[in-house]
Coordinates of N, CA and C in Angstrom, one line a residue:
M1 N 48.5 5.3 -14.2 CA 47.4 6.4 -13.4 C 46.9 7.3 -14.1
R2 N 48.1 8.3 -14.6 CA 47.9 9.3 -15.5 C 47.0 8.8 -16.2
F3 N 47.9 7.6 -17.5 CA 47.2 7.7 -18.8 C 45.8 7.1 -18.4
L4 N 45.4 6.2 -17.2 CA 44.0 6.1 -17.0 C 43.2 7.2 -17.1
G5 N 43.9 8.4 -16.4 CA 42.7 9.6 -16.1 C 42.4 9.9 -18.0
M6 N 43.1 10.5 -18.9 CA 44.3 11.3 -20.3 C 42.0 10.4 -20.7
L7 N 42.1 8.9 -20.2 CA 41.6 7.8 -21.6 C 40.1 7.9 -20.7
L8 N 40.0 8.6 -19.8 CA 38.5 8.7 -19.8 C 38.2 9.9 -20.1
L9 N 38.6 10.8 -19.4 CA 39.2 12.4 -19.9 C 38.4 11.8 -21.7
A10 N 39.1 10.9 -22.6 CA 39.4 11.2 -24.1 C 37.1 10.5 -24.8
A11 N 37.1 9.5 -22.9 CA 36.2 8.5 -23.4 C 34.4 9.6 -23.3
T12 N 34.9 10.4 -22.0 CA 33.4 11.3 -21.6 C 34.2 12.5 -22.8
A13 N 34.5 13.0 -23.6 CA 34.9 13.7 -24.6 C 34.3 13.6 -26.0
A14 N 34.3 11.9 -26.3 CA 33.4 12.2 -27.0 C 32.6 11.1 -27.4
F15 N 32.2 10.5 -26.0 CA 30.5 10.6 -25.4 C 29.5 11.9 -25.3
T16 N 29.7 12.9 -25.0 CA 29.4 14.6 -25.5 C 29.4 15.0 -26.5
G17 N 30.5 14.7 -26.6 CA 30.6 15.0 -28.8 C 28.8 14.6 -29.1
L18 N 29.6 13.3 -29.1 CA 28.3 12.2 -30.1 C 26.8 12.7 -29.8
V19 N 26.4 12.7 -28.0 CA 25.0 13.4 -27.1 C 24.7 14.1 -28.1
I20 N 26.1 15.2 -28.7 CA 25.2 17.0 -28.6 C 24.6 16.8 -30.2
A21 N 25.6 15.9 -31.2 CA 25.6 15.9 -31.6 C 23.9 15.4 -32.3
D22 N 23.9 14.3 -31.7 CA 22.6 13.3 -31.9 C 22.0 13.8 -31.8
N23 N 21.6 16.1 -30.9 CA 20.4 15.9 -30.5 C 21.0 17.1 -31.2
L24 N 21.1 17.8 -32.3 CA 21.0 18.7 -32.5 C 19.2 19.1 -33.1
G25 N 19.3 18.8 -33.7 CA 17.4 18.8 -34.4 C 16.3 19.2 -33.4
G26 N 16.4 19.0 -31.4 CA 16.2 19.6 -31.6 C 14.8 19.3 -30.7
G27 N 13.9 18.8 -30.2 CA 12.5 18.3 -29.6 C 11.3 19.1 -29.6
S28 N 10.9 18.0 -28.5 CA 9.6 19.0 -27.7 C 10.2 19.2 -26.1
P29 N 10.0 21.1 -26.2 CA 10.8 22.0 -25.3 C 9.7 20.9 -24.2
Y30 N 10.5 21.6 -23.0 CA 10.4 20.7 -21.5 C 9.9 22.5 -20.4
T31 N 9.4 22.3 -19.7 CA 9.3 23.7 -19.2 C 9.9 23.3 -17.9
V32 N 10.3 24.2 -17.7 CA 11.4 24.0 -15.6 C 11.0 24.7 -15.4
S33 N 10.7 23.8 -13.9 CA 9.9 24.4 -12.2 C 11.2 24.3 -11.6
M34 N 10.8 25.3 -10.3 CA 11.4 24.8 -9.1 C 10.2 26.1 -8.0
L35 N 10.3 24.8 -7.0 CA 9.3 25.9 -6.2 C 7.8 26.1 -6.4
G36 N 7.6 25.7 -7.0 CA 6.7 25.6 -7.8 C 6.2 27.0 -9.0
Q37 N 6.7 27.8 -9.2 CA 7.9 28.8 -10.7 C 8.3 28.6 -11.8
N38 N 7.4 28.3 -12.8 CA 8.4 28.1 -13.6 C 9.5 29.6 -14.3
I39 N 10.9 28.2 -15.0 CA 12.3 29.6 -14.5 C 12.2 29.2 -15.8
A40 N 11.9 28.1 -17.0 CA 12.1 28.5 -18.1 C 11.3 27.3 -18.5
T41 N 11.9 27.9 -20.7 CA 11.4 26.6 -21.0 C 12.5 26.0 -21.9
M42 N 12.8 24.9 -22.2 CA 13.8 24.9 -22.7 C 13.6 22.6 -23.2
K43 N 14.7 22.9 -24.3 CA 14.8 21.9 -25.9 C 16.1 20.9 -25.0
P44 N 16.4 19.8 -24.5 CA 16.5 18.7 -24.4 C 18.4 19.0 -24.6
L45 N 18.4 19.3 -26.0 CA 19.5 19.8 -25.6 C 20.4 21.2 -24.8
A46 N 19.4 21.8 -25.0 CA 19.6 22.9 -23.6 C 19.7 22.2 -22.5
I47 N 18.2 21.3 -21.7 CA 19.1 21.0 -20.4 C 20.2 19.6 -19.7
F48 N 20.7 19.3 -21.8 CA 21.6 18.2 -21.0 C 22.9 19.2 -20.9
C49 N 23.2 20.6 -21.8 CA 24.7 21.4 -21.4 C 24.3 21.3 -20.0
A50 N 23.2 22.1 -20.3 CA 22.9 23.3 -18.4 C 23.9 21.7 -17.3
G51 N 23.1 20.8 -17.3 CA 23.9 19.5 -16.4 C 25.2 19.5 -16.7
L52 N 26.1 20.0 -17.9 CA 27.4 19.6 -18.2 C 28.2 20.9 -17.2
A53 N 27.2 22.1 -17.2 CA 28.4 23.0 -16.1 C 28.0 23.0 -15.3
L54 N 26.6 22.1 -14.7 CA 27.3 22.2 -13.7 C 27.1 21.3 -12.4
A55 N 27.6 20.2 -13.1 CA 28.5 18.9 -13.0 C 30.0 19.5 -13.2
L56 N 30.4 20.7 -13.8 CA 32.0 21.2 -13.9 C 32.2 22.1 -13.4
I57 N 31.7 22.4 -12.7 CA 31.0 24.2 -11.8 C 31.3 22.4 -9.9
F58 N 30.2 21.7 -10.2 CA 30.2 21.0 -8.9 C 31.9 20.3 -9.0
A59 N 32.4 19.8 -10.1 CA 33.6 19.6 -9.9 C 34.7 19.7 -9.6
L60 N 34.5 21.5 -9.6 CA 35.2 23.0 -9.4 C 35.4 22.7 -8.0
G61 N 34.3 22.9 -7.5 CA 33.9 22.8 -5.8 C 34.9 22.5 -5.4
L62 N 34.4 20.4 -5.6 CA 35.0 19.6 -4.9 C 36.6 19.2 -4.7
A63 N 37.4 19.8 -6.1 CA 38.7 19.9 -6.6 C 39.2 20.7 -5.7
T64 N 38.4 22.2 -5.4 CA 38.9 23.0 -4.7 C 38.8 22.6 -3.1
A65 N 37.9 21.9 -2.7 CA 37.6 21.6 -1.2 C 39.2 20.6 -0.9
V66 N 38.9 19.9 -1.7 CA 40.4 18.3 -1.4 C 41.1 18.9 -1.1
S67 N 41.9 19.9 -2.2 CA 43.1 21.1 -2.4 C 43.2 21.8 -1.0
A68 N 42.4 22.2 -1.1 CA 42.0 23.3 0.9 C 42.5 22.2 1.9
A69 N 41.7 21.3 1.9 CA 42.4 20.2 2.4 C 43.3 19.7 3.4
T70 N 43.4 19.8 2.0 CA 45.6 18.5 1.7 C 46.4 19.8 2.5
H71 N 46.1 20.6 1.9 CA 47.3 21.8 1.9 C 46.7 22.3 3.6
R72 N 46.0 22.2 3.6 CA 45.9 22.5 5.6 C 46.7 21.8 6.3
T73 N 45.8 20.6 5.8 CA 47.4 18.9 6.0 C 48.4 19.5 6.7
R74 N 48.7 19.6 5.4 CA 50.6 19.5 4.7 C 51.2 20.6 5.9
D75 N 50.4 21.7 5.8 CA 50.9 22.8 6.8 C 51.2 22.8 8.3
A76 N 49.9 22.4 8.6 CA 49.7 21.8 10.2 C 51.3 20.8 10.3
R77 N 51.2 19.8 9.3 CA 53.0 18.6 10.0 C 53.9 19.8 9.5
R78 N 54.2 20.3 8.8 CA 55.4 21.4 9.1 C 55.0 21.8 10.0
A79 N 54.5 22.8 10.6 CA 54.6 23.4 11.3 C 54.7 22.6 13.5
R80 N 54.3 21.5 12.7 CA 54.4 20.3 14.4 C 56.0 19.8 14.1
R81 N 56.5 19.9 13.1 CA 57.5 19.4 13.0 C 59.0 20.4 13.9
T82 N 58.5 21.5 13.2 CA 59.5 22.7 13.2 C 59.1 23.1 15.0
T83 N 58.0 22.8 15.7 CA 58.3 22.8 16.7 C 59.1 21.8 18.4
V84 N 59.4 20.8 17.8 CA 60.0 20.1 17.9 C 61.0 20.2 18.4
V85 N 61.0 20.1 20.2 CA 62.8 21.0 20.6 C 64.1 19.5 20.9
D86 N 65.1 19.2 19.8 CA 66.0 18.3 21.1 C 66.3 18.5 22.2
D87 N 67.2 17.0 22.5 CA 67.6 16.9 24.0 C 68.5 18.3 24.5
L88 N 68.9 19.3 23.1 CA 69.1 20.0 24.0 C 69.4 21.9 24.7
G89 N 67.9 20.9 23.4 CA 67.2 23.2 23.8 C 67.0 23.6 23.0
G90 N 67.7 22.8 21.6 CA 67.3 23.8 20.5 C 66.2 23.7 19.3
P91 N 65.9 24.2 18.8 CA 64.7 23.8 17.7 C 65.7 22.7 16.6
D92 N 64.7 22.4 16.0 CA 65.1 20.1 15.0 C 65.2 20.5 14.3
T93 N 66.6 20.7 14.0 CA 66.9 20.8 12.5 C 67.2 19.7 11.2
R94 N 66.5 19.0 11.3 CA 66.4 17.5 9.8 C 65.6 18.0 9.3
R95 N 65.4 17.6 8.9 CA 64.2 17.2 7.6 C 64.1 16.6 7.2

């Protein structure tokens, strides 16, 4: 699995590098608007790089949420294990 992940990362990096290299010449600028307001005028390469940045921020947020969810579950499981009482009335010391 780790090898497959590294292979996908390498392929993505190569694709991104090729797309950026092929678009360095520029192109016609586009006007970016939101809620009826013109925000900026950007070339295709700048729009592509902004998309990359947004995708990285999204992936970071997703990884943080998944990490927090698994951490909370692990802590809850550990707390339940330590509150179990055996037949003699003492805490369960098995691990």
